[in-house]
PDB file of C-alpha atoms in Angstrom:
ATOM      1  CA  TRP A   1       0.000   0.000   0.000  1.00 39.00           C
ATOM      2  CA  ILE A   2       1.405   3.388  -1.005  1.00 44.00           C
ATOM      3  CA  GLY A   3       0.437   4.969   2.320  1.00 46.00           C
ATOM      4  CA  ALA A   4       2.373   2.477   4.435  1.00 48.00           C
ATOM      5  CA  GLY A   5       5.099   5.031   5.185  1.00 47.00           C
ATOM      6  CA  CYS A   6       2.607   7.467   6.710  1.00 49.00           C
ATOM      7  CA  SER A   7       2.492   8.230  10.417  1.00 45.00           C
ATOM      8  CA  VAL A   8      -0.174   9.985  12.476  1.00 58.00           C
ATOM      9  CA  ASP A   9      -3.370  11.700  11.217  1.00 69.00           C
ATOM     10  CA  THR A  10      -1.618  14.440   9.263  1.00 79.00           C
ATOM     11  CA  ASP A  11       0.659  12.122   7.321  1.00 85.00           C
ATOM     12  CA  GLU A  12      -2.062   9.545   6.811  1.00 87.00           C
ATOM     13  CA  ALA A  13      -4.541  12.140   5.589  1.00 88.00           C
ATOM     14  CA  TYR A  14      -2.036  13.611   3.148  1.00 88.00           C
ATOM     15  CA  CYS A  15      -0.964  10.170   1.877  1.00 91.00           C
ATOM     16  CA  ARG A  16      -4.560   9.020   1.448  1.00 94.00           C
ATOM     17  CA  GLN A  17      -5.391  12.227  -0.393  1.00 93.00           C
ATOM     18  CA  GLU A  18      -2.516  11.658  -2.803  1.00 94.00           C
ATOM     19  CA  LEU A  19      -3.453   7.995  -3.191  1.00 96.00           C
ATOM     20  CA  GLY A  20      -7.022   9.030  -4.003  1.00 97.00           C
ATOM     21  CA  PHE A  21      -5.846  11.384  -6.733  1.00 95.00           C
ATOM     22  CA  LEU A  22      -3.461   8.736  -8.087  1.00 96.00           C
ATOM     23  CA  LEU A  23      -6.357   6.273  -8.232  1.00 96.00           C
ATOM     24  CA  LEU A  24      -8.433   8.837 -10.134  1.00 95.00           C
ATOM     25  CA  ASP A  25      -5.555   9.348 -12.567  1.00 93.00           C
ATOM     26  CA  THR A  26      -5.309   5.617 -13.187  1.00 95.00           C
ATOM     27  CA  GLY A  27      -9.068   5.198 -13.647  1.00 93.00           C
ATOM     28  CA  ASP A  28     -10.114   3.558 -10.385  1.00 96.00           C
ATOM     29  CA  PRO A  29     -12.765   5.932  -8.997  1.00 97.00           C
ATOM     30  CA  GLU A  30     -14.358   3.360  -6.695  1.00 97.00           C
ATOM     31  CA  LEU A  31     -11.137   2.880  -4.711  1.00 97.00           C
ATOM     32  CA  ALA A  32     -10.457   6.624  -4.901  1.00 97.00           C
ATOM     33  CA  LEU A  33     -13.856   7.288  -3.356  1.00 97.00           C
ATOM     34  CA  SER A  34     -12.985   5.219  -0.293  1.00 96.00           C
ATOM     35  CA  GLU A  35      -9.678   7.090   0.092  1.00 97.00           C
ATOM     36  CA  PHE A  36     -11.455  10.450  -0.055  1.00 97.00           C
ATOM     37  CA  HIS A  37     -13.977   9.242   2.543  1.00 95.00           C
ATOM     38  CA  ALA A  38     -11.003   8.534   4.812  1.00 94.00           C
ATOM     39  CA  VAL A  39      -9.479  11.943   4.038  1.00 94.00           C
ATOM     40  CA  LEU A  40     -12.684  13.692   5.073  1.00 92.00           C
ATOM     41  CA  ALA A  41     -12.812  11.668   8.294  1.00 91.00           C
ATOM     42  CA  LEU A  42      -9.195  12.614   9.108  1.00 90.00           C
ATOM     43  CA  ALA A  43      -9.393  16.242   7.963  1.00 86.00           C
ATOM     44  CA  PRO A  44     -10.562  17.866  11.223  1.00 82.00           C
ATOM     45  CA  GLY A  45      -7.544  16.626  13.179  1.00 79.00           C
ATOM     46  CA  ALA A  46      -4.926  16.675  10.437  1.00 74.00           C
ATOM     47  CA  GLY A  47      -4.030  20.369  10.384  1.00 70.00           C
ATOM     48  CA  ILE A  48      -3.451  20.493   6.599  1.00 73.00           C
ATOM     49  CA  VAL A  49      -4.814  23.682   5.103  1.00 69.00           C
ATOM     50  CA  ASN A  50      -7.405  22.893   2.454  1.00 86.00           C
ATOM     51  CA  LEU A  51      -7.473  19.143   3.178  1.00 91.00           C
ATOM     52  CA  ALA A  52     -11.250  19.136   3.472  1.00 92.00           C
ATOM     53  CA  GLY A  53     -11.491  20.984   0.150  1.00 95.00           C
ATOM     54  CA  ASN A  54      -9.227  18.424  -1.484  1.00 94.00           C
ATOM     55  CA  GLY A  55     -11.246  15.564  -0.040  1.00 96.00           C
ATOM     56  CA  LEU A  56     -14.531  17.078  -1.182  1.00 96.00           C
ATOM     57  CA  SER A  57     -13.142  17.793  -4.642  1.00 97.00           C
ATOM     58  CA  GLY A  58     -11.803  14.251  -4.893  1.00 97.00           C
ATOM     59  CA  MET A  59     -15.169  12.831  -3.847  1.00 97.00           C
ATOM     60  CA  GLY A  60     -16.877  14.909  -6.522  1.00 98.00           C
ATOM     61  CA  ALA A  61     -14.395  13.897  -9.221  1.00 97.00           C
ATOM     62  CA  ALA A  62     -14.704  10.217  -8.273  1.00 97.00           C
ATOM     63  CA  LEU A  63     -18.503  10.382  -8.329  1.00 98.00           C
ATOM     64  CA  LEU A  64     -18.350  12.026 -11.756  1.00 97.00           C
ATOM     65  CA  GLN A  65     -16.140   9.220 -13.057  1.00 96.00           C
ATOM     66  CA  LEU A  66     -18.661   6.732 -11.687  1.00 97.00           C
ATOM     67  CA  GLY A  67     -21.472   8.497 -13.569  1.00 97.00           C
ATOM     68  CA  ARG A  68     -23.125   9.731 -10.365  1.00 98.00           C
ATOM     69  CA  THR A  69     -23.249  13.356 -11.466  1.00 98.00           C
ATOM     70  CA  ALA A  70     -26.117  14.582  -9.301  1.00 97.00           C
ATOM     71  CA  GLN A  71     -24.303  13.247  -6.221  1.00 98.00           C
ATOM     72  CA  ALA A  72     -21.012  14.833  -7.320  1.00 98.00           C
ATOM     73  CA  VAL A  73     -22.255  18.417  -7.602  1.00 98.00           C
ATOM     74  CA  PRO A  74     -22.728  19.174  -3.862  1.00 98.00           C
ATOM     75  CA  PHE A  75     -19.208  17.887  -3.104  1.00 98.00           C
ATOM     76  CA  LEU A  76     -17.713  20.031  -5.874  1.00 98.00           C
ATOM     77  CA  LEU A  77     -19.641  23.122  -4.774  1.00 98.00           C
ATOM     78  CA  ALA A  78     -18.552  22.617  -1.163  1.00 96.00           C
ATOM     79  CA  ALA A  79     -14.918  22.253  -2.286  1.00 96.00           C
ATOM     80  CA  LEU A  80     -15.215  25.403  -4.402  1.00 97.00           C
ATOM     81  CA  ALA A  81     -16.603  27.334  -1.420  1.00 95.00           C
ATOM     82  CA  ILE A  82     -13.622  26.301   0.733  1.00 94.00           C
ATOM     83  CA  ARG A  83     -11.156  27.280  -2.008  1.00 94.00           C
ATOM     84  CA  ALA A  84     -12.889  30.640  -2.448  1.00 95.00           C
ATOM     85  CA  GLU A  85     -12.678  31.290   1.294  1.00 93.00           C
ATOM     86  CA  LEU A  86      -8.961  30.448   1.206  1.00 93.00           C
ATOM     87  CA  GLU A  87      -8.504  32.496  -1.994  1.00 93.00           C
ATOM     88  CA  ASP A  88      -6.925  29.441  -3.638  1.00 92.00           C
ATOM     89  CA  LEU A  89      -7.511  30.218  -7.319  1.00 91.00           C
ATOM     90  CA  GLU A  90      -5.478  27.256  -8.545  1.00 91.00           C
ATOM     91  CA  GLN A  91      -7.753  24.775  -6.809  1.00 93.00           C
ATOM     92  CA  GLN A  92     -10.882  26.745  -7.720  1.00 95.00           C
ATOM     93  CA  TYR A  93      -9.978  26.094 -11.364  1.00 94.00           C
ATOM     94  CA  VAL A  94      -9.775  22.358 -10.636  1.00 95.00           C
ATOM     95  CA  ASP A  95     -13.224  22.381  -9.027  1.00 97.00           C
ATOM     96  CA  LEU A  96     -14.661  24.466 -11.868  1.00 97.00           C
ATOM     97  CA  ALA A  97     -13.331  22.006 -14.467  1.00 97.00           C
ATOM     98  CA  HIS A  98     -15.261  19.209 -12.761  1.00 97.00           C
ATOM     99  CA  LEU A  99     -18.345  21.399 -12.334  1.00 98.00           C
ATOM    100  CA  ALA A 100     -18.199  22.090 -16.083  1.00 98.00           C
ATOM    101  CA  ALA A 101     -18.210  18.328 -16.697  1.00 98.00           C
ATOM    102  CA  ALA A 102     -21.159  17.982 -14.326  1.00 98.00           C
ATOM    103  CA  ALA A 103     -23.044  20.764 -16.110  1.00 97.00           C
ATOM    104  CA  LEU A 104     -22.456  19.031 -19.430  1.00 97.00           C
ATOM    105  CA  ALA A 105     -23.621  15.661 -18.063  1.00 97.00           C
ATOM    106  CA  LEU A 106     -26.748  17.312 -16.663  1.00 97.00           C
ATOM    107  CA  GLY A 107     -27.613  18.851 -20.044  1.00 96.00           C
ATOM    108  CA  ASN A 108     -26.359  22.390 -19.433  1.00 96.00           C
ATOM    109  CA  SER A 109     -23.940  22.532 -22.346  1.00 96.00           C
ATOM    110  CA  SER A 110     -23.915  26.329 -22.625  1.00 96.00           C
ATOM    111  CA  ILE A 111     -22.845  26.705 -18.978  1.00 96.00           C
ATOM    112  CA  ALA A 112     -20.300  23.913 -19.384  1.00 97.00           C
ATOM    113  CA  ALA A 113     -18.874  25.636 -22.458  1.00 96.00           C
ATOM    114  CA  ARG A 114     -18.610  29.006 -20.705  1.00 96.00           C
ATOM    115  CA  ILE A 115     -16.770  27.538 -17.728  1.00 96.00           C
ATOM    116  CA  ALA A 116     -14.447  25.386 -19.834  1.00 96.00           C
ATOM    117  CA  ARG A 117     -13.585  28.211 -22.241  1.00 95.00           C
ATOM    118  CA  PHE A 118     -12.845  30.542 -19.354  1.00 94.00           C
ATOM    119  CA  LEU A 119     -10.517  27.960 -17.821  1.00 95.00           C
ATOM    120  CA  ASP A 120      -8.883  27.152 -21.149  1.00 93.00           C
ATOM    121  CA  GLY A 121      -8.105  30.831 -21.678  1.00 90.00           C
ATOM    122  CA  HIS A 122      -6.511  31.322 -18.275  1.00 86.00           C
ATOM    123  CA  PRO A 123      -2.736  30.769 -18.111  1.00 83.00           C
ATOM    124  CA  ASP A 124      -2.740  29.379 -14.552  1.00 82.00           C
ATOM    125  CA  THR A 125      -5.491  26.795 -15.049  1.00 85.00           C
ATOM    126  CA  ALA A 126      -3.287  23.704 -15.421  1.00 83.00           C
ATOM    127  CA  ALA A 127      -0.999  24.577 -12.496  1.00 85.00           C
ATOM    128  CA  GLY A 128      -2.908  22.620  -9.838  1.00 84.00           C
ATOM    129  CA  MET A 129      -4.354  19.944 -12.083  1.00 90.00           C
ATOM    130  CA  TYR A 130      -3.657  16.238 -12.075  1.00 89.00           C
ATOM    131  CA  GLY A 131      -3.987  14.249 -15.290  1.00 89.00           C
ATOM    132  CA  HIS A 132      -7.661  13.412 -14.667  1.00 90.00           C
ATOM    133  CA  ASP A 133      -8.408  17.125 -14.172  1.00 93.00           C
ATOM    134  CA  ARG A 134      -6.779  18.064 -17.496  1.00 93.00           C
ATOM    135  CA  ARG A 135      -8.564  15.203 -19.278  1.00 94.00           C
ATOM    136  CA  THR A 136     -11.884  16.331 -17.799  1.00 95.00           C
ATOM    137  CA  LEU A 137     -11.384  19.901 -18.996  1.00 96.00           C
ATOM    138  CA  ARG A 138     -10.273  18.721 -22.455  1.00 96.00           C
ATOM    139  CA  ALA A 139     -13.327  16.435 -22.734  1.00 97.00           C
ATOM    140  CA  VAL A 140     -15.685  19.315 -21.901  1.00 97.00           C
ATOM    141  CA  LEU A 141     -13.929  21.615 -24.385  1.00 96.00           C
ATOM    142  CA  ASP A 142     -14.178  18.965 -27.103  1.00 97.00           C
ATOM    143  CA  ALA A 143     -17.825  18.168 -26.344  1.00 97.00           C
ATOM    144  CA  THR A 144     -18.842  21.838 -26.355  1.00 96.00           C
ATOM    145  CA  ALA A 145     -16.766  23.000 -29.335  1.00 95.00           C
ATOM    146  CA  GLY A 146     -19.855  23.889 -31.375  1.00 92.00           C
ATOM    147  CA  VAL A 147     -21.982  25.129 -28.481  1.00 92.00           C
ATOM    148  CA  ASP A 148     -23.021  28.768 -28.319  1.00 88.00           C
ATOM    149  CA  ALA A 149     -21.789  29.839 -24.897  1.00 77.00           C
ATOM    150  CA  ASP A 150     -23.160  33.370 -24.955  1.00 75.00           C
ATOM    151  CA  PRO A 151     -25.742  33.969 -22.234  1.00 64.00           C
ATOM    152  CA  PRO A 152     -29.222  34.800 -23.494  1.00 60.00           C
ATOM    153  CA  ARG A 153     -29.700  38.515 -23.958  1.00 60.00           C
ATOM    154  CA  ALA A 154     -32.445  40.313 -22.072  1.00 58.00           C
ATOM    155  CA  SER A 155     -35.088  41.823 -24.262  1.00 53.00           C
ATOM    156  CA  THR A 156     -34.868  45.578 -24.691  1.00 57.00           C
ATOM    157  CA  ARG A 157     -38.419  45.713 -26.050  1.00 57.00           C
ATOM    158  CA  PRO A 158     -40.785  47.499 -23.663  1.00 58.00           C
ATOM    159  CA  ASP A 159     -43.832  45.536 -22.587  1.00 56.00           C
ATOM    160  CA  SER A 160     -47.087  46.652 -24.206  1.00 45.00           C
TER     161      SER A 160
END
C-alpha cells in the first residue's frame, strides 16, 4: 500500500489524499472514493490547510467518473466554497473544471462551455491539475466545441 510510510493523522490524511488522486488518474474511482472518505474523516484533526477541500473535490471527481453526477455536484460546490474562502484560485480552477463536466452531463452545455472556455483561456489553469483534471477539462472543451456559450440577452423591447 502506497500509504504504508505514513504516520499519524496528518501524514495519513495527506498520503490518502494523494493515493485518491493517483487512483483517479489511473481510472479507479471506486477505490479513490474510499480514500477520499477517509481523508474527510481525518481532515478535522490533520491540520493540513485545504485538506477538506481536497477531499470534497476528490469525492466529486470520483462520483463524476462513476457516472453519479447529481451526487457529485454538492461535493464540488462545497470544495469550491472552501477554495474561495482560502482564496486558492489554482484549486478553484480544478473544481470548476469538474463542475463544467457535471453541467455538461446534466444537459447544461452552454454553462459547461462558458466555464471550460474561461478555464482554457486562463494561463494558470493547469498549475494545480492532475492528469484526470486536465482530461476532464479537455473532454468538456471537445464536447462543447460547437456550443453557443453566450448567455441569453435580455429583451430591450418594452412591454405593451
